[in-house]
Short mmCIF file of C-alpha atoms in Angstrom, two decimals:
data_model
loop_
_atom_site.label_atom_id
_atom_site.label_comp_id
_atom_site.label_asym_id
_atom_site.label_seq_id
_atom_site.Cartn_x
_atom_site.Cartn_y
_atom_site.Cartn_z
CA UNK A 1 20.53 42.72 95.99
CA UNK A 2 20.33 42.32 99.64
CA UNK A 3 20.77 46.13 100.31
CA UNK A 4 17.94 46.99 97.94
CA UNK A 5 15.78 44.00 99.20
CA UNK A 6 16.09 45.73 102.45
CA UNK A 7 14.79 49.10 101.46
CA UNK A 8 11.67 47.65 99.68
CA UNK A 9 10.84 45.76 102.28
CA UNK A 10 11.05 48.22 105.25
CA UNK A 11 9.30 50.32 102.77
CA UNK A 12 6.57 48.64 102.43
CA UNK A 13 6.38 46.99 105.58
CA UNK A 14 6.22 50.47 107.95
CA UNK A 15 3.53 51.78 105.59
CA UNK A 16 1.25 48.97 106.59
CA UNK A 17 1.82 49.59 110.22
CA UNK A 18 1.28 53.29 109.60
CA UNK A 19 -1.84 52.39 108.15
CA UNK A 20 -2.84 49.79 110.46
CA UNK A 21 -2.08 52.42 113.37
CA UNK A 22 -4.23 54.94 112.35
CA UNK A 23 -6.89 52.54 112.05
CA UNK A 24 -6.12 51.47 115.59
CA UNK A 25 -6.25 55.32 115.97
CA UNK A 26 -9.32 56.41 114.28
CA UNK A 27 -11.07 53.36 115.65
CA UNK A 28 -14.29 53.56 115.37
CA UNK A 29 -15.17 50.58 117.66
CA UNK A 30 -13.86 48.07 119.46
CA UNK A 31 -13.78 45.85 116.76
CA UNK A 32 -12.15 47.89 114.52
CA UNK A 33 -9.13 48.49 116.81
CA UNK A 34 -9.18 44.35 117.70
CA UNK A 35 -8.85 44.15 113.73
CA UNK A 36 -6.30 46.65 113.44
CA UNK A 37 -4.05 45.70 116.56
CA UNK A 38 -4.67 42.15 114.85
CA UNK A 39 -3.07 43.41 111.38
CA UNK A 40 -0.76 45.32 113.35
CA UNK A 41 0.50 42.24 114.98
CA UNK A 42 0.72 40.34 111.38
CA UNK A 43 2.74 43.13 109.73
CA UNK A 44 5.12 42.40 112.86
CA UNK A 45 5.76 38.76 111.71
CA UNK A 46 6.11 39.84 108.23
CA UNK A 47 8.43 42.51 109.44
CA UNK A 48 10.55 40.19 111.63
CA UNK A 49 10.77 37.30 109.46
CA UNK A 50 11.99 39.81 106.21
CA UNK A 51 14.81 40.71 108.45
CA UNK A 52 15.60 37.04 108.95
CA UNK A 53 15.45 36.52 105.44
CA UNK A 54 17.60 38.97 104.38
CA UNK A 55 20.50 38.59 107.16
CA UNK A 56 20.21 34.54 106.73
CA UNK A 57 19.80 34.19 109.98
CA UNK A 58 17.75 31.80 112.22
CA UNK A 59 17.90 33.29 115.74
CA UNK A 60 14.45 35.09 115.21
CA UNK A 61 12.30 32.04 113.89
CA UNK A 62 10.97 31.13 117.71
CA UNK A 63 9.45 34.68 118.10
CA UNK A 64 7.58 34.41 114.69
CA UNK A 65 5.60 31.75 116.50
CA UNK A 66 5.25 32.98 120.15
CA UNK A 67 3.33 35.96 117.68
CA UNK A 68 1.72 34.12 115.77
CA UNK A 69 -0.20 32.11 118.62
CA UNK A 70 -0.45 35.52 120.90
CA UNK A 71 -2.32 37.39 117.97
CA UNK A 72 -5.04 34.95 118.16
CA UNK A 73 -5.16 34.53 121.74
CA UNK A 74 -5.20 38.32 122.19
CA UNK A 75 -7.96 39.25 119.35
CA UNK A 76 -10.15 35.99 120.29
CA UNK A 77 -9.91 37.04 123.71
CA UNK A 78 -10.56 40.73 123.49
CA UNK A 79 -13.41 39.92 120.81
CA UNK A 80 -14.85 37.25 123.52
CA UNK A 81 -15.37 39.18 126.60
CA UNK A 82 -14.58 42.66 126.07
CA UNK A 83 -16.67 43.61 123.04
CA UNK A 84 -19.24 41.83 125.68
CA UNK A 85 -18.48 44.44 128.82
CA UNK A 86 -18.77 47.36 126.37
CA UNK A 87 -22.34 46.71 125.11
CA UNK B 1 26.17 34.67 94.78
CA UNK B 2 22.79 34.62 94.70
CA UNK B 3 21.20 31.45 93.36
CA UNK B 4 17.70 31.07 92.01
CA UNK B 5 16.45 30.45 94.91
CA UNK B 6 17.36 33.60 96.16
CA UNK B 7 15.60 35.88 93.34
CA UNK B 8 12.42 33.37 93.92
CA UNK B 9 12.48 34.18 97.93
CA UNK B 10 13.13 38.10 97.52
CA UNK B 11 10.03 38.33 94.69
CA UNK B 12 7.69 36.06 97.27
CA UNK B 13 9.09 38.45 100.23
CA UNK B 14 8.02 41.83 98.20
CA UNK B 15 5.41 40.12 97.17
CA UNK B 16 4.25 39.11 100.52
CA UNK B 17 4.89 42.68 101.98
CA UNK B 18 2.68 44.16 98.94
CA UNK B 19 -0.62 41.92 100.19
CA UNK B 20 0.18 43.25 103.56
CA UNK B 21 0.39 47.01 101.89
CA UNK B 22 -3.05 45.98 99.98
CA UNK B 23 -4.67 44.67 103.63
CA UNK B 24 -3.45 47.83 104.84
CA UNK B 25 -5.11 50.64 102.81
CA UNK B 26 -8.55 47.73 103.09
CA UNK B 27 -8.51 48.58 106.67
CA UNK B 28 -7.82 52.08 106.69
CA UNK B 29 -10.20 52.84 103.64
CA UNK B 30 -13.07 50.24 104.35
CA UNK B 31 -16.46 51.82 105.65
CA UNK B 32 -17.39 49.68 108.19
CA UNK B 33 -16.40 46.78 110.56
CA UNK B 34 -17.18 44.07 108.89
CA UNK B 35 -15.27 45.14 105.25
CA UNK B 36 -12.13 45.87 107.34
CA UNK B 37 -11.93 42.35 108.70
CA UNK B 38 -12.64 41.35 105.29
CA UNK B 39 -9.92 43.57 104.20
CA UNK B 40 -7.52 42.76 106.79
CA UNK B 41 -7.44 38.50 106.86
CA UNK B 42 -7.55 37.43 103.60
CA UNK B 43 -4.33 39.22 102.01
CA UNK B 44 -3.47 39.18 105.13
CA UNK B 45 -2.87 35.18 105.74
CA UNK B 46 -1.89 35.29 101.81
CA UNK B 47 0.76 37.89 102.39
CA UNK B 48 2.05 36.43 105.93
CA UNK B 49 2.23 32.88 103.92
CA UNK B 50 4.46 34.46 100.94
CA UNK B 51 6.93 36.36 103.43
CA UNK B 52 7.37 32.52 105.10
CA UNK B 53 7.94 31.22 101.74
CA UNK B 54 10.15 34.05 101.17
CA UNK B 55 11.68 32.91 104.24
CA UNK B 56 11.93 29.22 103.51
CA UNK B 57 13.59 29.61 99.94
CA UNK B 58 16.41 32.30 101.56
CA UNK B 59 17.41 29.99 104.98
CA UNK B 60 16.96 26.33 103.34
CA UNK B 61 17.69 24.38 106.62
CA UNK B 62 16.22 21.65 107.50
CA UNK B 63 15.37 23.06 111.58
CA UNK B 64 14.05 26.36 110.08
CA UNK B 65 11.79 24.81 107.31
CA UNK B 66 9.79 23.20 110.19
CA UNK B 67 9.84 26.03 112.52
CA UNK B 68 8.68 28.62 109.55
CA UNK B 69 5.74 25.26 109.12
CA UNK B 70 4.71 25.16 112.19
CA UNK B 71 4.08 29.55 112.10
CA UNK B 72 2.37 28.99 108.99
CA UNK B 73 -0.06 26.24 110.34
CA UNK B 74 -0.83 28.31 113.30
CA UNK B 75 -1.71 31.51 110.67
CA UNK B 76 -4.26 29.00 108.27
CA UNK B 77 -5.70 27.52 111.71
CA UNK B 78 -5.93 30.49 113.61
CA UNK B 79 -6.87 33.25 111.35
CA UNK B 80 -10.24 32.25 110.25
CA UNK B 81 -11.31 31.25 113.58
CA UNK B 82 -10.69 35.03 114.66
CA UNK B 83 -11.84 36.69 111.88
CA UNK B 84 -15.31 34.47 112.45
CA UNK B 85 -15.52 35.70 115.96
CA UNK B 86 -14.35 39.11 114.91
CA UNK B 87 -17.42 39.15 112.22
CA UNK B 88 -19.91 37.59 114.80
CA UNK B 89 -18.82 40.38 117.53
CA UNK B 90 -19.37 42.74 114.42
CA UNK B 91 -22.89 42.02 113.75
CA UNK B 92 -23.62 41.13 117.06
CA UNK B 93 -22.64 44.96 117.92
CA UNK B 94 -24.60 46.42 114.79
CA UNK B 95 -20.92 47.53 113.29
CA UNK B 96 -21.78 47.21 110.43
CA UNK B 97 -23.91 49.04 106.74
CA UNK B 98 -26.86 47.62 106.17
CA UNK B 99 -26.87 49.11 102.91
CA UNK B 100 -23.66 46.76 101.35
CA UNK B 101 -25.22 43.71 102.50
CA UNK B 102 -26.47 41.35 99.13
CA UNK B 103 -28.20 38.56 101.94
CA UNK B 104 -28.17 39.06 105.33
CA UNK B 105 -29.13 35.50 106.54
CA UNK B 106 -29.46 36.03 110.19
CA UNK B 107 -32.00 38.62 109.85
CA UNK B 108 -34.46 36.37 110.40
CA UNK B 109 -33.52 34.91 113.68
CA UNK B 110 -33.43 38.62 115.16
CA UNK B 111 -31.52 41.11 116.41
CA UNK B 112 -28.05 39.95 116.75
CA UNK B 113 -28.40 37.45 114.70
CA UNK B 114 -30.12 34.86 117.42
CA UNK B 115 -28.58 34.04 120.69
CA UNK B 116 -27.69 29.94 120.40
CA UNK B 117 -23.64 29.12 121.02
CA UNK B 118 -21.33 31.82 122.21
CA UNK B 119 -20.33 34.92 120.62
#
């Protein structure tokens, strides 16, 4: 089970970043890169965490929230004052 | 052996990473700025939530359940605060079609939707 859990996951998982990259990509804004870096940064937790899950270990659980608080930091931030500058 | 538990946190982890796959394709497919942020919080935090549940029901310690609370409290606080700024900075900037908007409420308070309180 674990083996195949694996598979899905990273399956799934990498296409989302693949997506979420050529958004980041394509762009066409500012915005739409903040969004995508922000999904980006998401899919990482999700990725991270799945790998927790399916080794049963707890060593990762700390940097699940160090990203968590630096996604919003970084997409309030960049939203705040450099969307600002670029007008 | 794998318990209950077990089949209940793999389905919530694939079903977790298919929300994120759903956000995903919103983002990359979405015309403009304001669909994509649309698109990309609201599986999003739904998704993120499942793969912590997913989490919970595979680890079942005491130490990690709080931990994997305390990420999960941070995503329900945090992600609608961004995604308000990230749709303010979005109409602010004119990213977005003015032709899929049903009400656009600001209109009348001018360009950029007025200028009272930041961003």
């Amino acid at each position: 089970m674990n083996t195949f859990l694996a598979v899905v996951l990273t399956v799934l998982l990498s296409v989302t970043a693949l997506l979420a990259l050529a958004r980041l990509y394509r762009g066409p804004s500012l915005v739409d890169r903040v969004i995508a870096a922000d999904m980006l940064l998401a899919t990482m937790i999700g990725a991270v965490g799945a790998e927790a899950a399916v080794n049963r270990h707890a060593t990762t659980l700390p940097v699940l929230v160090v990203l968590s608080l630096l996604g919003f930091v970084g997409s309030v931030s960049l939203v705040r004052f450099a969307v600002r500058e670029q007008q | 052996m794998a318990t209950i538990a077990d089949w209940l946190g793999a389905a919530c982890l694939i079903a977790g990473a298919l929300l994120g796959l759903a956000a995903g394709v919103g983002v990359l497919r979405f015309p403009d700025a304001l669909s994509r942020m649309h698109a990309a919080t609201k599986p999003q935090v739904l998704g993120v939530l499942l793969l912590l549940l997913g989490i919970a029901l595979r680890l079942r310690s005491p130490a990690d359940l709080g931990m994997i609370l305390l990420v999960a409290v941070f995503q329900l606080a945090t992600a609608p605060v961004a995604a308000q700024m990230i749709g303010r900075a979005a109409y602010r900037s004119g990213r977005l079609d003015r032709g899929l908007l049903d009400a656009d409420e600001l209109a009348e308070r001018g360009p950029g939707g007025g200028s009272a309180g930041p961003a």
